[in-house]
Tab-separated table of C-alpha atoms in Angstrom:
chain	number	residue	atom	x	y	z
A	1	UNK	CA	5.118	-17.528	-63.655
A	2	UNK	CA	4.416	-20.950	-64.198
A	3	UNK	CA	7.028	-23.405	-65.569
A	4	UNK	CA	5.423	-24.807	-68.875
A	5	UNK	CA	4.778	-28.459	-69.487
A	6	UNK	CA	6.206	-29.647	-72.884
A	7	UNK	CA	6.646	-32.169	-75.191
A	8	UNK	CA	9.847	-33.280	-76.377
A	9	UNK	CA	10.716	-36.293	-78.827
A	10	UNK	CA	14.023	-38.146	-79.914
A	11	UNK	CA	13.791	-39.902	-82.922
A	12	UNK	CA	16.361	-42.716	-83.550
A	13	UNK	CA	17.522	-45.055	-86.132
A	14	UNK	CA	15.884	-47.687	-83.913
A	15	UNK	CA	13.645	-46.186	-81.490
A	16	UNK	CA	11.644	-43.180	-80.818
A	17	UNK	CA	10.854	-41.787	-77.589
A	18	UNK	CA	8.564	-39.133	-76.796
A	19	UNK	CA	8.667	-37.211	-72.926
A	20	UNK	CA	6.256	-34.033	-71.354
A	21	UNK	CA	9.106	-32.235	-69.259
A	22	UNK	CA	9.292	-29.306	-67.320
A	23	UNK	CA	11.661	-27.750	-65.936
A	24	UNK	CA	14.315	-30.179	-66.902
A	25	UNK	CA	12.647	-32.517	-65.495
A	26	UNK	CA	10.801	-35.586	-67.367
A	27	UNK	CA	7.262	-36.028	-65.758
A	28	UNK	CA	6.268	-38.998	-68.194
A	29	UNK	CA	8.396	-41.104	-71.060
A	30	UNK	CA	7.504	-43.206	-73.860
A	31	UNK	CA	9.005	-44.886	-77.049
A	32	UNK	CA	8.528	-47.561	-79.836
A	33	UNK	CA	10.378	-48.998	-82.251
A	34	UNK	CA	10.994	-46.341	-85.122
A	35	UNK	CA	9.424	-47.584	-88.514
A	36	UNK	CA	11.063	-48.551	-91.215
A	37	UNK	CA	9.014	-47.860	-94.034
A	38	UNK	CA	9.698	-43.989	-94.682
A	39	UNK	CA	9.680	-40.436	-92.926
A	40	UNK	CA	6.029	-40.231	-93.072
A	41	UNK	CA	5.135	-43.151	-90.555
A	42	UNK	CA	7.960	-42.245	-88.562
A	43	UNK	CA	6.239	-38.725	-87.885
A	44	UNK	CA	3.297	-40.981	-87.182
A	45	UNK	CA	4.554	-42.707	-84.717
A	46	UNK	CA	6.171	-39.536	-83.279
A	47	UNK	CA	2.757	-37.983	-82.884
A	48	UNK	CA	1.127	-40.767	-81.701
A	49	UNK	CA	3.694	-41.559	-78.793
A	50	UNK	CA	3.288	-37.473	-77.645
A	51	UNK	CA	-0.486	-38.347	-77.958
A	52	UNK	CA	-0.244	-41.178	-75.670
A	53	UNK	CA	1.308	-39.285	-72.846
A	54	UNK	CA	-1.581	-36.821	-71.977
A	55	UNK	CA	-1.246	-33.330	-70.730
A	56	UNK	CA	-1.505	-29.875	-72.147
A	57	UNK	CA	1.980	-29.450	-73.456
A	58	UNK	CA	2.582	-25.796	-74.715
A	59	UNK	CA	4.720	-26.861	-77.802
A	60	UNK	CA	6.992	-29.835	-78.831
A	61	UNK	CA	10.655	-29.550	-79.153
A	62	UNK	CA	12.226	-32.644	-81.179
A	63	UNK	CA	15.706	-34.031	-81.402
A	64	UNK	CA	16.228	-35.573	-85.124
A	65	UNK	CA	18.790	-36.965	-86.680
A	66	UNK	CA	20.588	-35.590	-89.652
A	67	UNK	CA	21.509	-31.857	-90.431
A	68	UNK	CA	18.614	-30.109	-89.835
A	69	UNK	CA	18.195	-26.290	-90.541
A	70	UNK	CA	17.972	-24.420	-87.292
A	71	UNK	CA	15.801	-21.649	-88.781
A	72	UNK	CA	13.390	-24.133	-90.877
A	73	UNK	CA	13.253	-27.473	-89.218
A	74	UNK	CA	14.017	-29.226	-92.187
A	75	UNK	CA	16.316	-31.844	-92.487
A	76	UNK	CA	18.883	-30.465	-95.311
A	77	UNK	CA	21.068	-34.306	-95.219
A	78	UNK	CA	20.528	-37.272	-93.403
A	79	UNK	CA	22.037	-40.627	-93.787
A	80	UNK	CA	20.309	-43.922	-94.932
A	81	UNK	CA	19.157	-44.692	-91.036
A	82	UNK	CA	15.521	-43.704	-91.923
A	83	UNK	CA	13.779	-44.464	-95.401
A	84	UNK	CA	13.451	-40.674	-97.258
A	85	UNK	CA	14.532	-38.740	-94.126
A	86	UNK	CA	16.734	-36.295	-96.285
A	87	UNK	CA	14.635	-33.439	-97.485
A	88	UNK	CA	11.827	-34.013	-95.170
A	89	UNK	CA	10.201	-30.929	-92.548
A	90	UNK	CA	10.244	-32.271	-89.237
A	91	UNK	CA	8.502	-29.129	-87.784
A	92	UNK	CA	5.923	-28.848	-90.269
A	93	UNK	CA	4.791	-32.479	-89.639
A	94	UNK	CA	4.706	-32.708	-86.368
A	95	UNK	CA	3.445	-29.588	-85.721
A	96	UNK	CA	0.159	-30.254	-88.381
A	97	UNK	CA	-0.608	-33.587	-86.607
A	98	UNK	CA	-0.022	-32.102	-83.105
A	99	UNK	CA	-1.727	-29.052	-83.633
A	100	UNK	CA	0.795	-27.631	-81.322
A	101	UNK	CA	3.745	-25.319	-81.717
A	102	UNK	CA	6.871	-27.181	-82.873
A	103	UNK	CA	10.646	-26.633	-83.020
A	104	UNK	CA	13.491	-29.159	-84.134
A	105	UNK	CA	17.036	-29.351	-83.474
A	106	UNK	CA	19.488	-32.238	-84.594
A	107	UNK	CA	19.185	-35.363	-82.101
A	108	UNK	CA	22.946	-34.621	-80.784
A	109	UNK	CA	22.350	-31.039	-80.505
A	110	UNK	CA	19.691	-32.120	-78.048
A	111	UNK	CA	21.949	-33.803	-76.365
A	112	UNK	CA	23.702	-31.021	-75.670
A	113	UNK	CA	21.806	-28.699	-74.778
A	114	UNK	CA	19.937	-30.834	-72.235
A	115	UNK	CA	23.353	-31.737	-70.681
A	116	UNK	CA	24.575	-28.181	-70.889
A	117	UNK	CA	21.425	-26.826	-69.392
A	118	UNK	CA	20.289	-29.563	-67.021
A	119	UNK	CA	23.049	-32.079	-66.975
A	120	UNK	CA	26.610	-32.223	-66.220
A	121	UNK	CA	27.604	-28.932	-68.074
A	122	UNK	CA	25.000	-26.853	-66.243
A	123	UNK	CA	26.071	-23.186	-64.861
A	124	UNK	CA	29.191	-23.461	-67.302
A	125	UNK	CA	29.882	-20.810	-69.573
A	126	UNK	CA	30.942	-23.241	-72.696
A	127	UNK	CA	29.822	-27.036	-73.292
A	128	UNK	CA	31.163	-29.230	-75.702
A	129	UNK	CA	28.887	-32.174	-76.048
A	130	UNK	CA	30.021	-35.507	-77.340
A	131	UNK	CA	27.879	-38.292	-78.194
A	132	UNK	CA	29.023	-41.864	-79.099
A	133	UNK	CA	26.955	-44.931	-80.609
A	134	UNK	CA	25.525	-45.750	-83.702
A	135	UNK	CA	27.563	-42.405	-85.159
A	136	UNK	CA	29.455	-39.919	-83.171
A	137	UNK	CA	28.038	-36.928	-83.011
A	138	UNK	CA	28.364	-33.524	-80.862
A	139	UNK	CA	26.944	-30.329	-80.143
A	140	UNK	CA	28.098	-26.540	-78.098
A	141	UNK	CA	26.362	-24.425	-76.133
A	142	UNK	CA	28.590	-21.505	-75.213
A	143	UNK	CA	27.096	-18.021	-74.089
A	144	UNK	CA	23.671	-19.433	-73.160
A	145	UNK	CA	23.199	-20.428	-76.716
A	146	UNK	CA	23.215	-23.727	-78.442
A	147	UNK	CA	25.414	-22.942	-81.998
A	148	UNK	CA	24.155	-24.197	-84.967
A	149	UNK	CA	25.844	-23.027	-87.745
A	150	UNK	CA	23.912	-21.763	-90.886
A	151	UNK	CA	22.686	-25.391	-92.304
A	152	UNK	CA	22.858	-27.147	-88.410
A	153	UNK	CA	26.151	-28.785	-89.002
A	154	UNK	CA	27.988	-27.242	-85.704
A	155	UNK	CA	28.995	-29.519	-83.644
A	156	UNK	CA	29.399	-32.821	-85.742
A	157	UNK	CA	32.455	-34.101	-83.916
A	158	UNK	CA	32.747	-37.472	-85.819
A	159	UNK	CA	33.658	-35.668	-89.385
A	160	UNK	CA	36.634	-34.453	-87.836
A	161	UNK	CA	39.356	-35.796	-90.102
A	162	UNK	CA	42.262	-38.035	-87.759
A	163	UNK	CA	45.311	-39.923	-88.554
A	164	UNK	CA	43.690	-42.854	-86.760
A	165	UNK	CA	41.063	-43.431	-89.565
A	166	UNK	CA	43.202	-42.210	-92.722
A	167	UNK	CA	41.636	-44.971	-95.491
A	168	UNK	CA	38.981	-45.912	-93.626
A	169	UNK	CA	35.550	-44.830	-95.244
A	170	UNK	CA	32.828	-42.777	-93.245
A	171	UNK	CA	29.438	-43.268	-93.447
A	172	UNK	CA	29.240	-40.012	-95.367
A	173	UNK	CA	30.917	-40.639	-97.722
A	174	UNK	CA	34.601	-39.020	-97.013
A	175	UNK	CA	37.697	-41.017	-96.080
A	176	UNK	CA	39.838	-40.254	-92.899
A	177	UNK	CA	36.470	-38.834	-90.206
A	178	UNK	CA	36.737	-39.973	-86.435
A	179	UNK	CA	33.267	-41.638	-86.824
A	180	UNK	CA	34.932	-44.035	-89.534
A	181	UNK	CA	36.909	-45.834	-86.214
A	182	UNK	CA	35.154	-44.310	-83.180
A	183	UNK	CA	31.634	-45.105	-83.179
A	184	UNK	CA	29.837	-48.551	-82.059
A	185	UNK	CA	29.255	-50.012	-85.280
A	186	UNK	CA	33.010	-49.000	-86.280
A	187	UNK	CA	34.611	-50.760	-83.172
A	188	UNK	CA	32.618	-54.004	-84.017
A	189	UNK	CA	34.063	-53.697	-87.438
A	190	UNK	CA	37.745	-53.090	-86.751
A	191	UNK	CA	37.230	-55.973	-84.643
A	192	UNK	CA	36.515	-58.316	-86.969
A	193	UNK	CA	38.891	-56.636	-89.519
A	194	UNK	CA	41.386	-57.911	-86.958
A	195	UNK	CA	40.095	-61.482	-85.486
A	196	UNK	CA	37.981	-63.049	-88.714
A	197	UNK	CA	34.901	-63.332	-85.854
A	198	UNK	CA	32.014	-61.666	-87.776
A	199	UNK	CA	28.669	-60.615	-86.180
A	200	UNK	CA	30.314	-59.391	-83.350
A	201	UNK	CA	28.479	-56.279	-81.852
A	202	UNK	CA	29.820	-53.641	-79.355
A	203	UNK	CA	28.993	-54.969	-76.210
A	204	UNK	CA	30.482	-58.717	-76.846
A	205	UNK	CA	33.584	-56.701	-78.246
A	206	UNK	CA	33.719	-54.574	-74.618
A	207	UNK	CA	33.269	-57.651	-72.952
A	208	UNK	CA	36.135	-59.866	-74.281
A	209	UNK	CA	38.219	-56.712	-73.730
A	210	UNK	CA	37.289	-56.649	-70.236
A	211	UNK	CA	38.496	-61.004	-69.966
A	212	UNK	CA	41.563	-59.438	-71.937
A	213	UNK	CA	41.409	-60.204	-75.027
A	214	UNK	CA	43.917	-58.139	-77.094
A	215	UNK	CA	42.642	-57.432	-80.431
A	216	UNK	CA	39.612	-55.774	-78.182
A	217	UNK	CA	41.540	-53.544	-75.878
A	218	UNK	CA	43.533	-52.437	-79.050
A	219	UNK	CA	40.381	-51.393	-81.122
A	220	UNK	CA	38.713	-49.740	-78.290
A	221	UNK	CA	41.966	-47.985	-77.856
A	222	UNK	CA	42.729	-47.276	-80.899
A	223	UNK	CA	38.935	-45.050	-81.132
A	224	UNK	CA	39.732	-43.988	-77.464
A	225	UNK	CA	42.530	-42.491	-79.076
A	226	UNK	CA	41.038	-40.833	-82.510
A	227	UNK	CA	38.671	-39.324	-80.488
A	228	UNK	CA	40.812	-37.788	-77.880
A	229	UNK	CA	42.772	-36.528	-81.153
A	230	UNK	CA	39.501	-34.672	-82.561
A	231	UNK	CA	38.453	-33.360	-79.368
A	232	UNK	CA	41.672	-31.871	-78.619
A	233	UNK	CA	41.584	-30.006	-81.981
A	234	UNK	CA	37.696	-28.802	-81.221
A	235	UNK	CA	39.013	-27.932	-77.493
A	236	UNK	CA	42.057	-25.703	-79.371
A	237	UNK	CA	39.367	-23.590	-81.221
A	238	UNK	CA	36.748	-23.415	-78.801
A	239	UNK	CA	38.303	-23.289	-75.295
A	240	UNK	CA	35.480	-25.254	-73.631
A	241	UNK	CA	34.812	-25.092	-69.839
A	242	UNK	CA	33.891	-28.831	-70.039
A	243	UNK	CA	33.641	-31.803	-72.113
A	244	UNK	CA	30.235	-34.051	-72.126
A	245	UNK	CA	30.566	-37.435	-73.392
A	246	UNK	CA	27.726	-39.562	-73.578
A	247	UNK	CA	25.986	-42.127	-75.577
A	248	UNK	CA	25.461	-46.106	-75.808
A	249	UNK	CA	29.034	-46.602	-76.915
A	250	UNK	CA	30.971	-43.898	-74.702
A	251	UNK	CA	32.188	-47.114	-72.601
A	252	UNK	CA	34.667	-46.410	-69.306
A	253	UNK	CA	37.227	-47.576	-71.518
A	254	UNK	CA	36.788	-46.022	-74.362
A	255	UNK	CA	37.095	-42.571	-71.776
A	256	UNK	CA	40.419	-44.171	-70.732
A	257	UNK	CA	42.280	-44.000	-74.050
A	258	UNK	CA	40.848	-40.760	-74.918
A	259	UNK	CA	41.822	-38.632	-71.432
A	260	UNK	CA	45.091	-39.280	-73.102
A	261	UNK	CA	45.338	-38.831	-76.343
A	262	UNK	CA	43.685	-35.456	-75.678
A	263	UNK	CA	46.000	-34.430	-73.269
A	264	UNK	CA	49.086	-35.509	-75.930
A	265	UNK	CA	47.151	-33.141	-78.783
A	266	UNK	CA	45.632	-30.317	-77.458
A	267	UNK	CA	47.304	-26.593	-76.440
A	268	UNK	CA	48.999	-27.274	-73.043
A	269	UNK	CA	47.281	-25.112	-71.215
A	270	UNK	CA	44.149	-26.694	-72.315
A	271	UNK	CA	45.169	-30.328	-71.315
A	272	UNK	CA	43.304	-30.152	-67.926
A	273	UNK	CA	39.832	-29.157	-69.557
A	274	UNK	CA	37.235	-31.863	-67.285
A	275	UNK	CA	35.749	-34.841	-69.657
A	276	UNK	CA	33.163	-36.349	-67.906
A	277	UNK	CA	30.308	-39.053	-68.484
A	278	UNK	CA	26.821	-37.193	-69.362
A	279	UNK	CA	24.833	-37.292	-66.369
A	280	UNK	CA	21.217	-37.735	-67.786
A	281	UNK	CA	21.179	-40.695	-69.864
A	282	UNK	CA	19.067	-41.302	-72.253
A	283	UNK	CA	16.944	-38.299	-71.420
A	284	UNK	CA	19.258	-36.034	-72.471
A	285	UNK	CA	18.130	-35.426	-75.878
A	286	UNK	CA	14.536	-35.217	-74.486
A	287	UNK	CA	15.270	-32.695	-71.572
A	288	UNK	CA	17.298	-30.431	-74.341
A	289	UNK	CA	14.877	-31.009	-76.845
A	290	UNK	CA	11.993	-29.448	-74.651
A	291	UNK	CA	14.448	-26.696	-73.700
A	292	UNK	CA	14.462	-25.486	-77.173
A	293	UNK	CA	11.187	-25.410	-77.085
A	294	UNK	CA	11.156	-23.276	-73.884
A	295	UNK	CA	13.258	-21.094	-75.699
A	296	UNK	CA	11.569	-20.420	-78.873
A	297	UNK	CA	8.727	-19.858	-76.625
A	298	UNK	CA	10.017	-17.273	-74.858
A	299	UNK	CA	12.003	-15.721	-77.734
A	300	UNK	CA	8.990	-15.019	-80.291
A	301	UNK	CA	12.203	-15.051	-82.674
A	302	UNK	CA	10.985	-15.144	-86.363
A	303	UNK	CA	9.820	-18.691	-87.576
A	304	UNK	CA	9.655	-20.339	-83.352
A	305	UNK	CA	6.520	-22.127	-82.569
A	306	UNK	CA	6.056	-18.758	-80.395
A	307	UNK	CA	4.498	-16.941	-83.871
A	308	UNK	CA	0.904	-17.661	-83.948
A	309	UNK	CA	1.486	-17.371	-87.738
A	310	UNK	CA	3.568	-20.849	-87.559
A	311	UNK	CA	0.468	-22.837	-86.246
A	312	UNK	CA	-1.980	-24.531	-88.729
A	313	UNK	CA	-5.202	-23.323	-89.037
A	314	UNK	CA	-7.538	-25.175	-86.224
A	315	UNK	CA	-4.675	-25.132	-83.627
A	316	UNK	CA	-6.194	-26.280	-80.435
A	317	UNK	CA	-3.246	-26.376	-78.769
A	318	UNK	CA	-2.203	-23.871	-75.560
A	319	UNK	CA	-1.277	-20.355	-76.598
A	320	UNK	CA	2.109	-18.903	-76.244
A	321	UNK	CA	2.778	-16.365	-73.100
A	322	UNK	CA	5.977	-14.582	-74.790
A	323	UNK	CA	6.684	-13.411	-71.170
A	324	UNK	CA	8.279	-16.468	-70.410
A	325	UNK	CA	11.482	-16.154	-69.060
A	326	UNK	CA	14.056	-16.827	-71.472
């Protein structure tokens, strides 16, 4: 049977990009800045971008961030990175101004799966995915399935509480979470907390660390380190076949400090458990994006884009062939 073309999208604090892909593979890639002024001309911009690309895709899977509801496509929290984003249903838009079936996932769940499925996890039983830049972020597929959890919080890595980041606030709100020291804007922070030199973003900070500059090694190291410590926690629980790590911060040595502190926290016999770079870039959330699309096509489960029920009235778009292999 023929391998479907689909849509996917990834929508960012910054940027959205929108991909057809089949088979894993992305045929054609766009993106734009993503607007600032509210969920409603993000969605736009979404649908215009998928527009743009051509094609007969047979549904659109999207990667968005927040917790979004596995079941319902709506985002149930979200932080202040998009205007209104909280509360808003991702599947419902997109799919009315597509006219094609839609299914949503959160942006690091995307991740995941793409790199579980396509990427450096594939033909592993159990992925842990790890993504590190403007947040941190993280996903599992284990047993062919991507786990979600009942409001689409499985997987969030950086609200793993650490000793490394006891006092510092997180972006949601709590005290003490890996994201508070680990992620990109974090690093730049703790290194002005240390040096005075304000406006200093990630890449100037990894690249007076690299000249050797002290006070950067140390707070790269130091969110090496925290999260090493949450992963080896997660790796305890879940006994993962691999580790993914991947995203605009995950720097070389950021990997360096974190081999370690794993290793020094996690069950012996777990200490050897691979962590390794994510092999598909910035597609990754695209390419596992469109596989949950493929999915829910195939599946027919109750409320996938597979349900003719789901589609507005008018759709145009190409009908679903529940045959496909799963």
């Amino acid at each position: 049977m023929t391998t479907p073309i689909l849509a996917a999208v990834d929508i960012g604090g910054t940027k959205t990009a929108a991909a057809l892909v089949r088979g894993g593979t992305v045929l054609a890639r766009t993106q734009a800045p993503t607007p600032a002024s509210g969920a409603a001309a993000v969605l736009d911009t979404a649908a215009a971008l998928v527009r743009s690309l051509g094609g007969a895709p047979a549904a659109v899977g999207v990667g968005a961030p927040g917790l979004v509801d596995p079941d319902t496509g709506l985002v149930n929290a979200a932080s202040s990175l998009i205007h209104g984003w909280s509360g808003v249903d991702v599947r419902a838009g997109l799919r009315d101004r597509l006219r094609l079936p839609a299914v949503v996932l959160g942006d690091v769940q995307a991740f995941t799966l793409g790199e579980a499925v396509h990427g450096a996890g594939r033909g592993l039983p159990t992925v842990l995915g790890v993504a590190v830049g403007t947040g941190v972020g993280g996903g599992v597929h284990a047993a062919g399935r991507l786990l979600t959890g009942r409001l689409g919080a499985a997987g969030h890595v950086g609200h793993v509480p650490v000793p490394q980041a006891v006092g510092r606030p997180c972006p949601c709100g709590v005290s003490g979470h890996v994201e508070a020291v680990a992620s990109g804007p974090a690093m730049a922070a703790g290194y002005a907390a240390r040096t005075g030199a304000l406006g200093v973003a990630l890449p100037e900070v990894v690249r007076r660390a690299r000249a050797g500059d002290e006070y950067a090694r140390a707070v790269i190291a130091t969110a090496g380190e925290a999260l090493g410590t949450a992963l080896a926690g997660l790796a305890n629980v879940l006994d993962p076949d691999r580790i993914v790590v991947g995203g605009g911060a995950a720097v070389p040595e950021l990997l360096d400090a974190l081999r370690p502190a794993f290793a020094a926290s996690c069950l012996p016999v777990l200490g050897a458990v691979p962590l390794v770079p994510a092999a598909l870039g910035t597609d990754a959330p695209l390419v596992g994006a469109a596989e949950a699309a493929r999915r829910a096509l195939a599946s027919g489960a109750p409320g996938s884009p597979a349900r003719p029920a789901a589609a507005p009235t008018g759709y145009a778009g190409t009908d679903v062939d529940p045959a496909v292999a799963r």
